[in-house]
PDB file of C-alpha atoms in Angstrom:
ATOM      1  CA  MET H   1      73.718 138.755 112.726  1.00  0.00           C
ATOM      2  CA  ASN H   2      77.409 139.125 111.419  1.00  0.00           C
ATOM      3  CA  TYR H   3      78.794 136.723 113.487  1.00  0.00           C
ATOM      4  CA  ARG H   4      75.881 134.168 112.167  1.00  0.00           C
ATOM      5  CA  ARG H   5      76.744 135.505 108.617  1.00  0.00           C
ATOM      6  CA  LEU H   6      80.596 135.202 109.257  1.00  0.00           C
ATOM      7  CA  LEU H   7      80.252 131.510 110.822  1.00  0.00           C
ATOM      8  CA  ILE H   8      78.323 130.263 108.068  1.00  0.00           C
ATOM      9  CA  GLY H   9      81.025 131.771 105.526  1.00  0.00           C
ATOM     10  CA  ALA H  10      83.500 130.319 107.686  1.00  0.00           C
ATOM     11  CA  ARG H  11      81.958 126.950 107.267  1.00  0.00           C
ATOM     12  CA  PHE H  12      81.162 127.280 103.895  1.00  0.00           C
ATOM     13  CA  TRP H  13      85.079 128.082 103.005  1.00  0.00           C
ATOM     14  CA  PHE H  14      86.460 125.325 105.505  1.00  0.00           C
ATOM     15  CA  TRP H  15      84.287 122.525 103.808  1.00  0.00           C
ATOM     16  CA  VAL H  16      85.402 123.809 100.282  1.00  0.00           C
ATOM     17  CA  VAL H  17      89.152 123.967 100.929  1.00  0.00           C
ATOM     18  CA  ALA H  18      89.031 120.382 102.585  1.00  0.00           C
ATOM     19  CA  PHE H  19      87.559 118.744  99.563  1.00  0.00           C
ATOM     20  CA  VAL H  20      90.212 121.047  96.881  1.00  0.00           C
ATOM     21  CA  ALA H  21      92.728 119.449  99.807  1.00  0.00           C
ATOM     22  CA  TYR H  22      91.446 116.170  99.974  1.00  0.00           C
ATOM     23  CA  SER H  23      91.045 115.680  95.820  1.00  0.00           C
ATOM     24  CA  ALA H  24      94.517 116.323  95.548  1.00  0.00           C
ATOM     25  CA  ALA H  25      95.951 113.913  97.893  1.00  0.00           C
ATOM     26  CA  ALA H  26      93.875 111.252  96.129  1.00  0.00           C
ATOM     27  CA  VAL H  27      94.741 112.259  92.491  1.00  0.00           C
ATOM     28  CA  GLY H  28      98.846 112.122  93.937  1.00  0.00           C
ATOM     29  CA  ILE H  29      98.729 108.616  93.881  1.00  0.00           C
ATOM     30  CA  VAL H  30      98.708 106.373  90.428  1.00  0.00           C
ATOM     31  CA  MET H  31      97.700 102.839  91.238  1.00  0.00           C
ATOM     32  CA  ILE H  32      98.359 100.122  88.595  1.00  0.00           C
ATOM     33  CA  ASP H  33      97.076  96.975  88.655  1.00  0.00           C
ATOM     34  CA  THR H  34      98.803  94.435  86.540  1.00  0.00           C
ATOM     35  CA  ALA H  35      95.840  92.262  86.238  1.00  0.00           C
ATOM     36  CA  ASP H  36      95.532  94.440  82.876  1.00  0.00           C
ATOM     37  CA  ILE H  37      96.329  92.402  79.822  1.00  0.00           C
ATOM     38  CA  ARG H  38      98.411  94.750  79.062  1.00  0.00           C
ATOM     39  CA  TYR H  39     101.075  94.235  82.124  1.00  0.00           C
ATOM     40  CA  GLN H  40     100.347  89.969  82.281  1.00  0.00           C
ATOM     41  CA  ASN H  41     102.897  89.256  79.607  1.00  0.00           C
ATOM     42  CA  LEU H  42     106.221  91.150  81.257  1.00  0.00           C
ATOM     43  CA  SER H  43     108.504  88.790  82.263  1.00  0.00           C
ATOM     44  CA  GLN H  44     109.281  90.297  85.388  1.00  0.00           C
ATOM     45  CA  VAL H  45     105.728  90.718  86.559  1.00  0.00           C
ATOM     46  CA  HIS H  46     104.306  87.277  85.686  1.00  0.00           C
ATOM     47  CA  LEU H  47     104.876  85.352  89.032  1.00  0.00           C
ATOM     48  CA  THR H  48     105.907  88.293  91.340  1.00  0.00           C
ATOM     49  CA  SER H  49     103.864  89.315  94.723  1.00  0.00           C
ATOM     50  CA  VAL H  50     105.316  91.120  97.618  1.00  0.00           C
ATOM     51  CA  LYS H  51     106.828  87.443  98.911  1.00  0.00           C
ATOM     52  CA  SER H  52     109.102  87.624  96.142  1.00  0.00           C
ATOM     53  CA  ASP H  53     112.688  88.841  96.484  1.00  0.00           C
ATOM     54  CA  GLU H  54     113.302  92.928  96.999  1.00  0.00           C
ATOM     55  CA  GLN H  55     115.481  92.559  93.398  1.00  0.00           C
ATOM     56  CA  ALA H  56     112.197  90.953  91.246  1.00  0.00           C
ATOM     57  CA  ARG H  57     109.852  93.426  92.741  1.00  0.00           C
ATOM     58  CA  ARG H  58     112.149  96.530  92.235  1.00  0.00           C
ATOM     59  CA  MET H  59     112.641  94.965  88.642  1.00  0.00           C
ATOM     60  CA  GLY H  60     109.160  94.249  87.798  1.00  0.00           C
ATOM     61  CA  ALA H  61     107.749  97.880  89.371  1.00  0.00           C
ATOM     62  CA  ALA H  62     110.270  99.148  86.650  1.00  0.00           C
ATOM     63  CA  GLN H  63     108.719  97.449  83.739  1.00  0.00           C
ATOM     64  CA  VAL H  64     105.632  98.014  84.914  1.00  0.00           C
ATOM     65  CA  ALA H  65     106.123 102.131  84.936  1.00  0.00           C
ATOM     66  CA  ALA H  66     107.969 101.825  82.048  1.00  0.00           C
ATOM     67  CA  LEU H  67     105.198 100.442  80.253  1.00  0.00           C
ATOM     68  CA  TYR H  68     102.882 102.706  82.078  1.00  0.00           C
ATOM     69  CA  ARG H  69     105.126 105.948  80.793  1.00  0.00           C
ATOM     70  CA  ALA H  70     105.233 104.671  77.579  1.00  0.00           C
ATOM     71  CA  ARG H  71     101.690 103.762  77.299  1.00  0.00           C
ATOM     72  CA  SER H  72     100.584 107.677  78.177  1.00  0.00           C
ATOM     73  CA  GLY H  73      99.570 111.189  76.575  1.00  0.00           C
ATOM     74  CA  MET H  74     102.757 112.257  77.854  1.00  0.00           C
ATOM     75  CA  PRO H  75     105.787 109.807  78.287  1.00  0.00           C
ATOM     76  CA  PHE H  76     108.301 112.389  79.776  1.00  0.00           C
ATOM     77  CA  ASP H  77     105.256 113.816  82.699  1.00  0.00           C
ATOM     78  CA  ALA H  78     104.439 110.221  83.551  1.00  0.00           C
ATOM     79  CA  LEU H  79     105.933 108.715  86.967  1.00  0.00           C
ATOM     80  CA  PRO H  80     109.053 111.486  87.404  1.00  0.00           C
ATOM     81  CA  PRO H  81     111.568 110.772  89.512  1.00  0.00           C
ATOM     82  CA  GLY H  82     109.904 111.336  92.992  1.00  0.00           C
ATOM     83  CA  ALA H  83     106.446 110.006  91.931  1.00  0.00           C
ATOM     84  CA  THR H  84     104.745 107.395  93.965  1.00  0.00           C
ATOM     85  CA  PHE H  85     102.522 104.785  92.524  1.00  0.00           C
ATOM     86  CA  GLN H  86     100.494 101.877  94.074  1.00  0.00           C
ATOM     87  CA  ILE H  87     101.210  98.634  92.069  1.00  0.00           C
ATOM     88  CA  VAL H  88      98.591  95.767  92.282  1.00  0.00           C
ATOM     89  CA  TRP H  89     100.346  91.967  91.730  1.00  0.00           C
ATOM     90  CA  PRO H  90      99.205  89.221  89.665  1.00  0.00           C
ATOM     91  CA  ASP H  91      98.178  87.667  92.723  1.00  0.00           C
ATOM     92  CA  GLY H  92      96.417  90.480  94.498  1.00  0.00           C
ATOM     93  CA  SER H  93      98.857  91.682  96.861  1.00  0.00           C
ATOM     94  CA  THR H  94     100.231  95.492  97.008  1.00  0.00           C
ATOM     95  CA  GLU H  95     103.136  98.131  97.638  1.00  0.00           C
ATOM     96  CA  THR H  96     104.106 101.206  96.864  1.00  0.00           C
ATOM     97  CA  VAL H  97     106.896 102.304  94.809  1.00  0.00           C
ATOM     98  CA  THR H  98     108.583 105.799  94.826  1.00  0.00           C
ATOM     99  CA  VAL H  99     110.582 106.568  91.547  1.00  0.00           C
ATOM    100  CA  VAL H 100     114.439 107.364  91.665  1.00  0.00           C
ATOM    101  CA  ASP H 101     115.265 107.401  88.240  1.00  0.00           C
ATOM    102  CA  PRO H 102     113.143 106.544  85.114  1.00  0.00           C
ATOM    103  CA  THR H 103     116.201 105.450  83.269  1.00  0.00           C
ATOM    104  CA  SER H 104     117.158 102.882  85.403  1.00  0.00           C
ATOM    105  CA  SER H 105     115.864  98.839  85.685  1.00  0.00           C
ATOM    106  CA  THR H 106     115.810  99.198  89.111  1.00  0.00           C
ATOM    107  CA  GLY H 107     115.462 103.139  90.004  1.00  0.00           C
ATOM    108  CA  ASN H 108     112.907 102.742  92.265  1.00  0.00           C
ATOM    109  CA  ASP H 109     112.298 102.166  96.078  1.00  0.00           C
ATOM    110  CA  LEU H 110     109.642 100.269  97.579  1.00  0.00           C
ATOM    111  CA  GLN H 111     108.476 101.925 100.070  1.00  0.00           C
ATOM    112  CA  ALA H 112     108.914 100.013 103.620  1.00  0.00           C
ATOM    113  CA  GLY H 113     105.471  99.017 105.461  1.00  0.00           C
ATOM    114  CA  SER H 114     103.570  99.378 101.909  1.00  0.00           C
ATOM    115  CA  GLN H 115     103.351  95.456 101.247  1.00  0.00           C
ATOM    116  CA  GLN H 116      99.977  94.042 102.038  1.00  0.00           C
ATOM    117  CA  ASP H 117      99.808  90.111 100.972  1.00  0.00           C
ATOM    118  CA  ALA H 118      96.731  89.432  98.738  1.00  0.00           C
ATOM    119  CA  PRO H 119      93.540  88.951 100.099  1.00  0.00           C
ATOM    120  CA  ALA H 120      92.197  85.752 101.169  1.00  0.00           C
ATOM    121  CA  ARG H 121      89.777  84.168  98.991  1.00  0.00           C
ATOM    122  CA  ARG H 122      86.326  82.979  99.795  1.00  0.00           C
ATOM    123  CA  ALA H 123      85.247  79.373  99.381  1.00  0.00           C
ATOM    124  CA  GLN H 124      82.338  79.381  97.098  1.00  0.00           C
TER     125      GLN H 124
END
């Protein structure tokens, strides 16, 4: 009888720990969609996609990150060095970016292999 009770308790705590770990991991990556009206008029973002050259994407990601920081409640804590965010370009393509130096216009690294083309549009 004690083994059964111990097994039930262990199973309960296993799922609690699994849920907390998953929640913490899910919150760790910020997703920024450039289709949002506040990002649409940025000069380095307007025509950028994962097919653009790397320098254009880095500059666009830096502009988006700067605006995200400026609009957050705590601008010095939002996207600090080492933070990772996923950017959705205006065409719907996505990639993951790591912040290296928030004070630089190209202070981020594009994570290799994280680029995904925009989903194909279906004919209606």
